Coordinates of C-alpha atoms and ligand atoms in Angstrom, one line a residue:
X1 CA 0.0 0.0 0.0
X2 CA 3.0 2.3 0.8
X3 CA 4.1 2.0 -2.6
X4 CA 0.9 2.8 -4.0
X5 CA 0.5 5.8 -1.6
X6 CA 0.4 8.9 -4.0
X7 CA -2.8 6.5 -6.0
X8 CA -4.6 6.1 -2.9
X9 CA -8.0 5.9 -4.5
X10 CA -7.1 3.9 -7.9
X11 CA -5.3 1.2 -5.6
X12 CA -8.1 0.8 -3.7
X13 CA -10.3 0.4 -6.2
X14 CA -7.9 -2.4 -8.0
X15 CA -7.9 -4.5 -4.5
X16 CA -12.1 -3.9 -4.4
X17 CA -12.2 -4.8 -7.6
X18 CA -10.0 -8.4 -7.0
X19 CA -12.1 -9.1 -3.7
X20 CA -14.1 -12.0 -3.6
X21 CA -17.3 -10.3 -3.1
X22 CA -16.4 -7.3 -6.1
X23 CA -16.6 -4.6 -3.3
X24 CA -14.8 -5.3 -0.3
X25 CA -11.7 -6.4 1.2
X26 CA -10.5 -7.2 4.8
X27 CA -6.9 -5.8 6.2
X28 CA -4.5 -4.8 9.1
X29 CA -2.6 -2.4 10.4
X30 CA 0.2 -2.9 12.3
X31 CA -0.6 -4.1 15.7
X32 CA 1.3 -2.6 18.6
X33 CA 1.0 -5.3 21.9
X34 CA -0.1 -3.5 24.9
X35 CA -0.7 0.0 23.1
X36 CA -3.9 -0.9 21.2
X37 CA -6.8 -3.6 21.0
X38 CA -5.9 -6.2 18.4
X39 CA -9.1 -5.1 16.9
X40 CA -7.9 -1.5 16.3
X41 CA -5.6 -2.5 13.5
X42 CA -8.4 -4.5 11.7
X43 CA -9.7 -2.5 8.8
X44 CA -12.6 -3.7 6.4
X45 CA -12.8 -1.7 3.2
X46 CA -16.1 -1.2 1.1
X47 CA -17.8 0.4 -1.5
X48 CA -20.3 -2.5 -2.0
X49 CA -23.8 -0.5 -2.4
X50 CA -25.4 -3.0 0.1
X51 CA -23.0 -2.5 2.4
X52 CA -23.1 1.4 2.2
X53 CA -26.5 1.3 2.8
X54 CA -26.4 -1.2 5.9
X55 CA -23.4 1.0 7.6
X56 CA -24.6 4.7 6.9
X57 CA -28.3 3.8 7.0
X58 CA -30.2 0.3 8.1
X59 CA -27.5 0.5 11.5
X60 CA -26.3 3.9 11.5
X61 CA -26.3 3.9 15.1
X62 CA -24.1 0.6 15.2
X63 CA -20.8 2.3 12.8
X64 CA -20.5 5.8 14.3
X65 CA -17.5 7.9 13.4
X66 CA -15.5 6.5 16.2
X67 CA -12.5 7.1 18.3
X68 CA -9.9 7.3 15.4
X69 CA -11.8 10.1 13.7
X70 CA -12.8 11.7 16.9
X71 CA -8.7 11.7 18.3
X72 CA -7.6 12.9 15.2
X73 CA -10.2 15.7 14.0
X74 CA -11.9 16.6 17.4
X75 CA -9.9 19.1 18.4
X76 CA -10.0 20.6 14.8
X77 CA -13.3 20.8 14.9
X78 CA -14.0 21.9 18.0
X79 CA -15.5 18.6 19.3
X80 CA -18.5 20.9 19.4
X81 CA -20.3 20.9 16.0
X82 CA -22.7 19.1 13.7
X83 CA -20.1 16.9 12.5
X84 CA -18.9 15.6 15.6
X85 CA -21.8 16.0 18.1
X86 CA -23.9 12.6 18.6
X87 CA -27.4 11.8 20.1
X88 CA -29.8 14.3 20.8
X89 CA -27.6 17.4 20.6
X90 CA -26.5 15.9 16.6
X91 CA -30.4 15.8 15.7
X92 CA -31.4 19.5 17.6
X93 CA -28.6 20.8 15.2
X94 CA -29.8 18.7 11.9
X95 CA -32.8 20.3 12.7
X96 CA -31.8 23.8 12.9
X97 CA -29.5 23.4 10.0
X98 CA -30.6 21.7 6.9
X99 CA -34.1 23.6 6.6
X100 CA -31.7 26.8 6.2
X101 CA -29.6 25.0 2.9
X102 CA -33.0 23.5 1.0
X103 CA -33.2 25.2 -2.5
X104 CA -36.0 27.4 -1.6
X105 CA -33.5 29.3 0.9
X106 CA -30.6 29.5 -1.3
X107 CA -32.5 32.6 -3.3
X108 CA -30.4 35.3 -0.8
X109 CA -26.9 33.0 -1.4
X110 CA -26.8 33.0 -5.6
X111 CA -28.1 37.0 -5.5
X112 CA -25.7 37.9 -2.4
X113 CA -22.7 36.2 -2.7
X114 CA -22.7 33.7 -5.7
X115 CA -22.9 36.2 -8.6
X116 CA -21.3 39.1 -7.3
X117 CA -18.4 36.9 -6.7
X118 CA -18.6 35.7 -10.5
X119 CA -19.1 39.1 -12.0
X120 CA -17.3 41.1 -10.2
X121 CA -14.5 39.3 -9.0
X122 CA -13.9 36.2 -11.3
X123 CA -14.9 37.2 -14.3
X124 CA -12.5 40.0 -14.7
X125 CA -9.7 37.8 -13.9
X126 CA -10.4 35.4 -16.3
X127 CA -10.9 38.3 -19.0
X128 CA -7.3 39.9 -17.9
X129 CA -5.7 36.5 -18.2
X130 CA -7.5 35.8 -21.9
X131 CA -6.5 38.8 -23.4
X132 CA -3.2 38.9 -22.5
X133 CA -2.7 35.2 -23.0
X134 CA -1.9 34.2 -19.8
X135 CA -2.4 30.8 -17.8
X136 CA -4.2 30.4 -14.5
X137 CA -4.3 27.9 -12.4
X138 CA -8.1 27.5 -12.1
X139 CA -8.5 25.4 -9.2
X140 CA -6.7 28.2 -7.1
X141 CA -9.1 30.5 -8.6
X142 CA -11.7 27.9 -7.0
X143 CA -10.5 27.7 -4.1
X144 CA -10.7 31.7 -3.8
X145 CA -14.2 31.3 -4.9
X146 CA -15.4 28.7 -2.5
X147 CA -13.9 31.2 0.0
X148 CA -15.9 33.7 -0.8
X149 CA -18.9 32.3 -1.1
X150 CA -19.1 30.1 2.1
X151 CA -17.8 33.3 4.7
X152 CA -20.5 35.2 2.6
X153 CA -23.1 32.7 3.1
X154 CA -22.5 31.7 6.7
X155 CA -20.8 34.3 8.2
X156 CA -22.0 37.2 6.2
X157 CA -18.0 38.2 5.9
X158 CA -16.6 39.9 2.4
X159 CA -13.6 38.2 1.7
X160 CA -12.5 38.8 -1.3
X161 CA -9.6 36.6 -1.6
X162 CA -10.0 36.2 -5.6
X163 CA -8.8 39.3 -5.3
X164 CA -6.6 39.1 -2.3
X165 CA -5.0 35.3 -2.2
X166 CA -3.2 36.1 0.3
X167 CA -5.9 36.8 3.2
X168 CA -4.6 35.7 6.4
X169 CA -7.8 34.0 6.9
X170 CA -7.6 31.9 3.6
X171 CA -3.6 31.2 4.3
X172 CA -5.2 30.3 7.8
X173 CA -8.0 27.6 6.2
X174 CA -4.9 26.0 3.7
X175 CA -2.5 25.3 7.0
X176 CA -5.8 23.6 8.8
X177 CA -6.5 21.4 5.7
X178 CA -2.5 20.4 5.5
X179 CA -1.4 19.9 8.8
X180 CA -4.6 17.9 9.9
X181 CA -4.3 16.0 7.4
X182 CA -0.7 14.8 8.2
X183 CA -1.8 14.0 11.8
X184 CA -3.1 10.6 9.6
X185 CA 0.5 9.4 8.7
X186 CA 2.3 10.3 11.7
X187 CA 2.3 8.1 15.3
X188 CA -0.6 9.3 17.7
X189 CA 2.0 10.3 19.6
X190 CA 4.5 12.2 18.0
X191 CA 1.8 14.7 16.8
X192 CA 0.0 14.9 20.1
X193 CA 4.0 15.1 21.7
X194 CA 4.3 18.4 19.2
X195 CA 0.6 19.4 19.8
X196 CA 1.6 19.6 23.4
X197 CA 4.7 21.4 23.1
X198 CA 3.0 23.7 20.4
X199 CA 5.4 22.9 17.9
X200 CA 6.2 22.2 14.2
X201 CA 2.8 21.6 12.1
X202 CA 0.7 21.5 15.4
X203 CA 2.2 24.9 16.1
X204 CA 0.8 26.4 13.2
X205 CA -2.1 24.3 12.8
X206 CA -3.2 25.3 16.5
X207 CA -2.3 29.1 15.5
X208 CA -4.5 28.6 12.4
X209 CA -7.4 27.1 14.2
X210 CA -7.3 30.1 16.4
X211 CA -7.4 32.8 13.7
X212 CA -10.7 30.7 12.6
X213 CA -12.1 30.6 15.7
X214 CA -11.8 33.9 16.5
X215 CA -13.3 35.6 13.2
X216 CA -16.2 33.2 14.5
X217 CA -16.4 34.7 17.7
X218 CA -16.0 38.2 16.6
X219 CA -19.1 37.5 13.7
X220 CA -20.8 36.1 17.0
X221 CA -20.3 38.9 19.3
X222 CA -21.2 41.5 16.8
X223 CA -24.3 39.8 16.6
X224 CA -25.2 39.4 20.5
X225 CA -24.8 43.2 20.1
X226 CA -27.5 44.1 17.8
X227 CA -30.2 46.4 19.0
X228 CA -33.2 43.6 18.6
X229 CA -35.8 46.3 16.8
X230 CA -33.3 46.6 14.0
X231 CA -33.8 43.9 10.9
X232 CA -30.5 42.4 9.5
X233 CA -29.5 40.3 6.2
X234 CA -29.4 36.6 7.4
X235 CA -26.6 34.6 7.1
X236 CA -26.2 31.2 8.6
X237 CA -24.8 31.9 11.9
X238 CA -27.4 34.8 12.8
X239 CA -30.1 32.7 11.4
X240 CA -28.8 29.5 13.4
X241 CA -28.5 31.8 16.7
X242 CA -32.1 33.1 16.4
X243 CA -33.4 29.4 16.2
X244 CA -30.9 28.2 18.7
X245 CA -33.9 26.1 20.9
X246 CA -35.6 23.4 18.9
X247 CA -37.9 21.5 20.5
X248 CA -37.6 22.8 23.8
X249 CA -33.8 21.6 23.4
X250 CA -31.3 25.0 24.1
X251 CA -28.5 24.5 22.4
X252 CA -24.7 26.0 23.9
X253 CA -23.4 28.6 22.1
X254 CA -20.4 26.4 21.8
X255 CA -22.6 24.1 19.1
X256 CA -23.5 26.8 17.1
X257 CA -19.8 27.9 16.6
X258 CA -18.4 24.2 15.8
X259 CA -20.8 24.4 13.4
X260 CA -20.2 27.5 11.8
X261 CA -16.8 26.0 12.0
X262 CA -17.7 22.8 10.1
X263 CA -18.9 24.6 7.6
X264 CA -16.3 27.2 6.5
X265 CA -14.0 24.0 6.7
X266 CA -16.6 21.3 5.0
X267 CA -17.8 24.1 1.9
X268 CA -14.9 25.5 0.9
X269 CA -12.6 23.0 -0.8
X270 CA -15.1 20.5 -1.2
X271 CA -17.4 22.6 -4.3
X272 CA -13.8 23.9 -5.5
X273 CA -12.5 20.2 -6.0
X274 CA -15.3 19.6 -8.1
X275 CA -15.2 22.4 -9.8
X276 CA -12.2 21.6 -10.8
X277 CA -12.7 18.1 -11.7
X278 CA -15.5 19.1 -13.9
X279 CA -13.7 21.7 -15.9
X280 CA -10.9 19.2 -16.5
X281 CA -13.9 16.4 -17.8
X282 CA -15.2 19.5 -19.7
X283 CA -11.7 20.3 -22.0
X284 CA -11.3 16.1 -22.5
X285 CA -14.9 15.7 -23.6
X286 CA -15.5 17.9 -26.5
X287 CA -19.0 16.6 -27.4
X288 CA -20.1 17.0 -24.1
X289 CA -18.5 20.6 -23.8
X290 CA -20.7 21.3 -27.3
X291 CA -24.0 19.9 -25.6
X292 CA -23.1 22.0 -22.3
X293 CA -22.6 25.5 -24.2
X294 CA -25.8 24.6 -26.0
X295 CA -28.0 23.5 -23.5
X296 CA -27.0 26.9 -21.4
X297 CA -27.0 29.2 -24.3
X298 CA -30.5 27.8 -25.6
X299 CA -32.0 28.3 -21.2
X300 CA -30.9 31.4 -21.0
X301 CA -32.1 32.5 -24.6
X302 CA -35.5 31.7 -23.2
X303 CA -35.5 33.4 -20.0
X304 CA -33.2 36.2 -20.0
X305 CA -34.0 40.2 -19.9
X306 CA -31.0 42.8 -19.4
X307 CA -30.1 41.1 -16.1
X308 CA -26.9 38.6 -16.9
X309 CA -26.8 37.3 -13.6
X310 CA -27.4 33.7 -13.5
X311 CA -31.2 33.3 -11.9
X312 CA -32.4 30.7 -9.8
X313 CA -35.5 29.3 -12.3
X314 CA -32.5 29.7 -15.0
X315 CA -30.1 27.4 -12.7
X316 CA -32.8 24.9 -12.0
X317 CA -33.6 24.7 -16.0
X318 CA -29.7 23.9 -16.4
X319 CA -31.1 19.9 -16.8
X320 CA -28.2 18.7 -19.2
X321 CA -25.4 20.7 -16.6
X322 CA -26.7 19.4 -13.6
X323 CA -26.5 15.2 -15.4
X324 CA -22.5 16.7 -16.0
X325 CA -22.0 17.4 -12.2
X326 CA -23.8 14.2 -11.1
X327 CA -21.3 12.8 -13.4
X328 CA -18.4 14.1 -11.8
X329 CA -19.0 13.4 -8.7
X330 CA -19.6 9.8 -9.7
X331 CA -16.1 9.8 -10.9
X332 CA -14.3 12.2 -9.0
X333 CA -16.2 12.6 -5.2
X334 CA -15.2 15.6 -3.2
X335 CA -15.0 13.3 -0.1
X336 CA -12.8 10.0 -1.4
X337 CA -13.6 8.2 1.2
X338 CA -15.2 8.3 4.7
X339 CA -14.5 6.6 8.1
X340 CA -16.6 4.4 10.7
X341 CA -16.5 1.8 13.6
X342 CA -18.2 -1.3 14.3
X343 CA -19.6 -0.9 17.9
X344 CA -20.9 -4.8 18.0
X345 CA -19.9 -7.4 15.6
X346 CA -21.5 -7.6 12.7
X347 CA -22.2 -8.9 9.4
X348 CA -22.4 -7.0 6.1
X349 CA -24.9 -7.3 3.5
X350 CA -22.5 -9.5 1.3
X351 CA -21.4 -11.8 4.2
X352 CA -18.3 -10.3 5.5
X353 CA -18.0 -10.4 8.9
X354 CA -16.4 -7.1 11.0
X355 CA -15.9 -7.9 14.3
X356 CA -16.8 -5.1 17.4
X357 CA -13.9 -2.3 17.7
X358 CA -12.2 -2.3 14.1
X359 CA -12.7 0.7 11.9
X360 CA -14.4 0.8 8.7
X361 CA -13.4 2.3 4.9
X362 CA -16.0 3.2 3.2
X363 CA -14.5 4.2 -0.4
X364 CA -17.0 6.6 -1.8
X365 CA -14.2 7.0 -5.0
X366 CA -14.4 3.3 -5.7
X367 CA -18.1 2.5 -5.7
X368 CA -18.6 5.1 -8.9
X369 CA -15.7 2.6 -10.7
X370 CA -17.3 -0.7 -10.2
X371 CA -18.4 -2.3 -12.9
X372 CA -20.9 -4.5 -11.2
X373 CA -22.4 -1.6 -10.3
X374 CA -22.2 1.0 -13.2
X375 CA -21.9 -1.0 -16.1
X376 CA -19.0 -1.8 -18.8
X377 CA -18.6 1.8 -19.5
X378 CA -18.5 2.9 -15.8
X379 CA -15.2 4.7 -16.4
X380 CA -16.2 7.1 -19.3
X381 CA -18.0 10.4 -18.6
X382 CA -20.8 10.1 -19.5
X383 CA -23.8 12.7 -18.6
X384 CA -26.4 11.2 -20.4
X385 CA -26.4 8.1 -18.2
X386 CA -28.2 10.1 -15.4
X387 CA -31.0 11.4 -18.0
X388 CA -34.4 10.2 -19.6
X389 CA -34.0 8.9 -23.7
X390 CA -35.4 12.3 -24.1
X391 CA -32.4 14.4 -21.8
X392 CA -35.4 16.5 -20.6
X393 CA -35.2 15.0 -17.0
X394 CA -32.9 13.7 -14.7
X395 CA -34.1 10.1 -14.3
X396 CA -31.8 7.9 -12.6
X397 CA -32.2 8.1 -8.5
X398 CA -29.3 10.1 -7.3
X399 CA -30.1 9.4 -3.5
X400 CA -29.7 5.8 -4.0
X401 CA -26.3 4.3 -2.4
X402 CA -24.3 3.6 -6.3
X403 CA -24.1 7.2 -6.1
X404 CA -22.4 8.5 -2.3
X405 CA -20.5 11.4 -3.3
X406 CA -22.4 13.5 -0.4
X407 CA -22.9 10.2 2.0
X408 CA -26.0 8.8 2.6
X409 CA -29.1 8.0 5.7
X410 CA -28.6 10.2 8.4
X411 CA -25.5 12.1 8.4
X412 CA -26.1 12.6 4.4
X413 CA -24.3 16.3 3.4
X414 CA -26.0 19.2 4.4
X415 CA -25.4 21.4 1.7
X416 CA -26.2 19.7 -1.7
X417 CA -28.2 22.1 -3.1
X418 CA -25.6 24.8 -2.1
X419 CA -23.4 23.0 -4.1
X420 CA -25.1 22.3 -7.0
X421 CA -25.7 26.1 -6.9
X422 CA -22.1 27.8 -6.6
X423 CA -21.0 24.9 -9.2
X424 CA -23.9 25.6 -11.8
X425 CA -23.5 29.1 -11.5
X426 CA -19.5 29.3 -12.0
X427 CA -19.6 26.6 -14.7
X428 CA -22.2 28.6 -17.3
X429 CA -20.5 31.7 -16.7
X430 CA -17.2 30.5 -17.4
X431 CA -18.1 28.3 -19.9
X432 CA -20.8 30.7 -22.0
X433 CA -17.8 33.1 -21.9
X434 CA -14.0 31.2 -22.7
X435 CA -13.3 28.2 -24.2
X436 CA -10.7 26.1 -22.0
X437 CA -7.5 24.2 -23.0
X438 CA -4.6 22.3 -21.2
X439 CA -1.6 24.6 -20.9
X440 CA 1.3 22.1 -22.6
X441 CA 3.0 20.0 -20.3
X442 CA 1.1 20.5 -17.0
X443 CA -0.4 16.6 -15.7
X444 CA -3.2 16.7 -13.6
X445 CA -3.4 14.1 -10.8
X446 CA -4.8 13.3 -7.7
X447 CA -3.4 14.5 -4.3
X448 CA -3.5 12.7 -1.3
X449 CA -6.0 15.0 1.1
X450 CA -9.2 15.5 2.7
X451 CA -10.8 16.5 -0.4
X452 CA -9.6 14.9 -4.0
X453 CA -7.9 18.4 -4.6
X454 CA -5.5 18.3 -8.1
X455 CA -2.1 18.0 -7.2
X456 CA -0.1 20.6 -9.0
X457 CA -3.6 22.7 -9.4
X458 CA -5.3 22.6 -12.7
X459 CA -3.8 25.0 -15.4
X460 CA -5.3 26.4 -18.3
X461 CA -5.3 28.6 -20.9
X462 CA -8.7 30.8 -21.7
X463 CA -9.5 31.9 -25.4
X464 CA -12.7 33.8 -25.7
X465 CA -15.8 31.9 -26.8
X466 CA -17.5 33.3 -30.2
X467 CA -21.0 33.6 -29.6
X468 CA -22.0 35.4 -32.6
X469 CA -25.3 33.1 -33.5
X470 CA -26.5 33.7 -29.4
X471 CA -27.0 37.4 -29.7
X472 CA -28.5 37.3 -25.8
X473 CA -24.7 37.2 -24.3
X474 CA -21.7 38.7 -24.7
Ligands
LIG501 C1 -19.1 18.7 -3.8 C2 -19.5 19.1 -2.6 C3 -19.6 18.3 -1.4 C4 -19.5 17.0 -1.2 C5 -19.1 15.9 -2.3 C6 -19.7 16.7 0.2 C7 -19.7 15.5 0.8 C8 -19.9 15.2 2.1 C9 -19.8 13.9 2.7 C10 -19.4 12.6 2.0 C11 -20.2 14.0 4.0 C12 -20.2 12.9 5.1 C13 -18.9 12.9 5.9 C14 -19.0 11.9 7.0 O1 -20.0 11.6 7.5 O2 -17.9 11.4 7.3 C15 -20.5 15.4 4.2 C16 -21.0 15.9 5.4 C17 -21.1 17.3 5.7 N1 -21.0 18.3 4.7 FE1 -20.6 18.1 2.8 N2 -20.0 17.9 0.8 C18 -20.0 18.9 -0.1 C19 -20.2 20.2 0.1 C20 -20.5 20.8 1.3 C21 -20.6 22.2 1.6 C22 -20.6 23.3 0.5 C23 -20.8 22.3 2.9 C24 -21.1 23.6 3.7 C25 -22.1 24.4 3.5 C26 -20.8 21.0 3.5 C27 -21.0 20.7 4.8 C28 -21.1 19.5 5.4 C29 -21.3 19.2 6.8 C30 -21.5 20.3 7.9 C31 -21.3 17.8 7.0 C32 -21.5 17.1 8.3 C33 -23.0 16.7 8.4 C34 -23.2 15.8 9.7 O3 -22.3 15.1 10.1 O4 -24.4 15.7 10.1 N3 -20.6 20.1 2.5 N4 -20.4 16.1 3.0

């Protein structure tokens, strides 16, 4: 596995692929006597759609995220939030969450924060960098974005850091995302040794989480200050602290802010790994690039007045786009994989027993490349695969457990709409406008992090897009 450590994901797949059962595998760790339960170095590995469906949803509460996750992220997260909390405290936040990220809220987010950050921001990068032939690096540019849009959204904070990379708050969010992530390959307790001592990567990573927490508690005391009889715009952490009892349940403040918390973390790389994934499927798939340009050109054709801002009944007619994303996360999931724990033994769906205590894999990445499970051509990108012989409709089911990219049961993603919105927006706007191509040279592969991020970024080179025959855009 070592050897095979910088393709993860494809390696995986190859040993799910040889199993027994097409879909999972059995393995250990290395076991350290007296140090750790036997059982803590026994890993099963899945992306078996049965299984998936048995472990996130028939016995949720039997594969929690478990002590491995909890050690390692806790502390990140604050211990405190929607992603970590359990029990009745987990559901009272569900509950004061996701009704605030359904598609009939996210009206305020696209005419807010979304399209501002296209036109004003975005765009005139991307027009600087076509006329003077220049290559960017789009999946900075996407990371920038995601930025934006998610301290807009939730904490009702301008940003900017398209315009200003180098925010200390940004710089702040890309040391969390690294040094967490190492905490994975290094002995429990040579990071907790340097977390203790404040030293190294857990010097800066606990100097990072502080800046983070702090623009959280200064968005949160500005709001315990406001004069009640004044009205304010809502964003997510002064619509979560107006709701903050459900049920009769109070929630701490300290819930509220983990969750805050989870989110800034949770939406920024995730929609700006896809993005880029997508625009990279989108320059390899000329047909499907044609069909996209098409499909957007002929919506907005239709519906469009003087306004060029993407609208929401414009977004939601985007049918053809929103097969492409569905597509790409099928092939390319934000989240790779995801960890849980077998409280009590069990056994899975396709017979494989996991005994009480050992962790469990559950490779999100894999289950899109099966071929039991997709079909012969599960590797091609292929949009029309989600849509009726007509393309007029999505038809294929995208809650059901062949497609995981945003989990599934209980702890499913809160913010799939959110995503499909940011990504639908910035994909017609970039790809109504410029026509994308790989600068010479540059490879794209996969890096090894929380989010399938590109390794060396995604570069490209923009060339303006002739739109003569669509006289609605320019
Ligand atoms: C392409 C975009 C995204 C993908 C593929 C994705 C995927 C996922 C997955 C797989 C999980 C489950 C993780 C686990 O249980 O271990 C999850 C949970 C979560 N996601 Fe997303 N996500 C995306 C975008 C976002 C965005 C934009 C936000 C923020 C608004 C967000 C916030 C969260 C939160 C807070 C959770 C934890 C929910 C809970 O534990 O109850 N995600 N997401």
């Amino acid at each position: 596995m070592l050897l095979n450590i910088r393709r993860i994901h494809e390696w995986t797949t190859d040993q799910l692929l040889a199993s027994p059962t097409l879909g999972t595998y059995q393995t250990c760790g290395v076991y350290i006597p007296f140090l750790q339960n036997w059982r803590r170095s026994f890993c099963t590995v899945t992306c078996h759609p049965k299984n998936l469906e048995h472990i996130l949803n028939t016995k949720f509460h039997n594969y929690p995220k478990g002590p491995t996750w909890q050690n390692t992220f806790g502390d990140v997260l604050g211990n405190q939030g929607i992603s970590c909390a359990k029990g009745e405290e987990w559901i009272s936040l569900r509950k004061i969450v996701v009704p605030e990220l359904t598609k009939s809220k996210l009206g305020p987010s696209l005419h807010c924060w979304v399209n501002p950050s296209i036109k004003n921001d975005l765009l005139p990068i991307l027009d600087k960098a076509s006329k003077h032939n220049i290559s960017i690096d789009l999946q900075k540019l996407m990371i920038c974005f995601g930025t934006d849009n998610i301290f807009g959204i939730a904490l009702g904070k301008k940003m900017k850091t398209l315009l200003n990379p180098e925010d200390p708050i940004a710089l702040a969010m890309d040391t969390i995302f690294k040094f967490a992530f190492r905490r994975f390959f290094y002995p429990n307790i040579l990071w907790k040794f340097m977390k203790f001592f404040c030293i190294g990567s857990e010097g800066s990573l606990k100097k990072s989480i502080q800046i983070l927490n702090n623009t959280i508690t200064e968005a949160q005391e500005e709001r315990n200050n406001r004069n009640k009889d004044e009205t304010f715009d809502d964003d997510l952490l002064w619509t979560f602290m107006k709701k903050v009892q459900v049920n009769g349940h109070i929630l701490p403040s300290s819930a509220i802010m983990g969750t805050v918390l989870d989110i800034l973390l949770a939406g920024r790389d995730s929609v700006a790994t896809s993005a880029s994934w997508f625009f990279w499927l989108v320059m390899n798939n000329p047909r499907v690039e044609e069909k996209i340009v098409h499909e957007i050109i002929t919506v907005l054709k239709k519906t469009r007045g003087k306004d060029k801002d993407t609208r929401m009944d414009e977004i939601n007619s985007l049918v053809y786009l929103h097969a492409m994303l569905l597509e790409t996360l099928r092939l390319y999931p934000a989240v790779p994989k995801i960890v849980r724990y077998a409280i009590c033994d069990d056994i899975l769906p396709d017979g494989t027993y996991v005994p009480a205590g050992s962790d469990i894999i559950l490779s999100l990445y894999s289950v899109g490349r099966m071929k039991s499970v997709w079909g012969e051509d599960c590797i091609e990108f292929k949009p029309e695969r989600w849509l009726s012989t007509d393309e007029k409709r999505i038809e294929r089911h995208e809650d059901g457990y062949k497609f995981v990219a945003f989990n599934g049961g209980s702890r499913i993603c809160i913010a799939k709409y959110l995503t499909y919105l940011e990504m639908k927006s910035v994909a017609s706007a970039i790809l109504l406008r410029y026509e994308l191509s790989h600068v010479p040279g540059h490879q794209v592969t996969s890096k090894l992090s929380f989010t399938i991020a590109m390794n060396n970024g995604l570069k490209v080179n923009l060339k303006r897009r002739d739109l003569n025959d669509f006289d609605v855009i320019n």
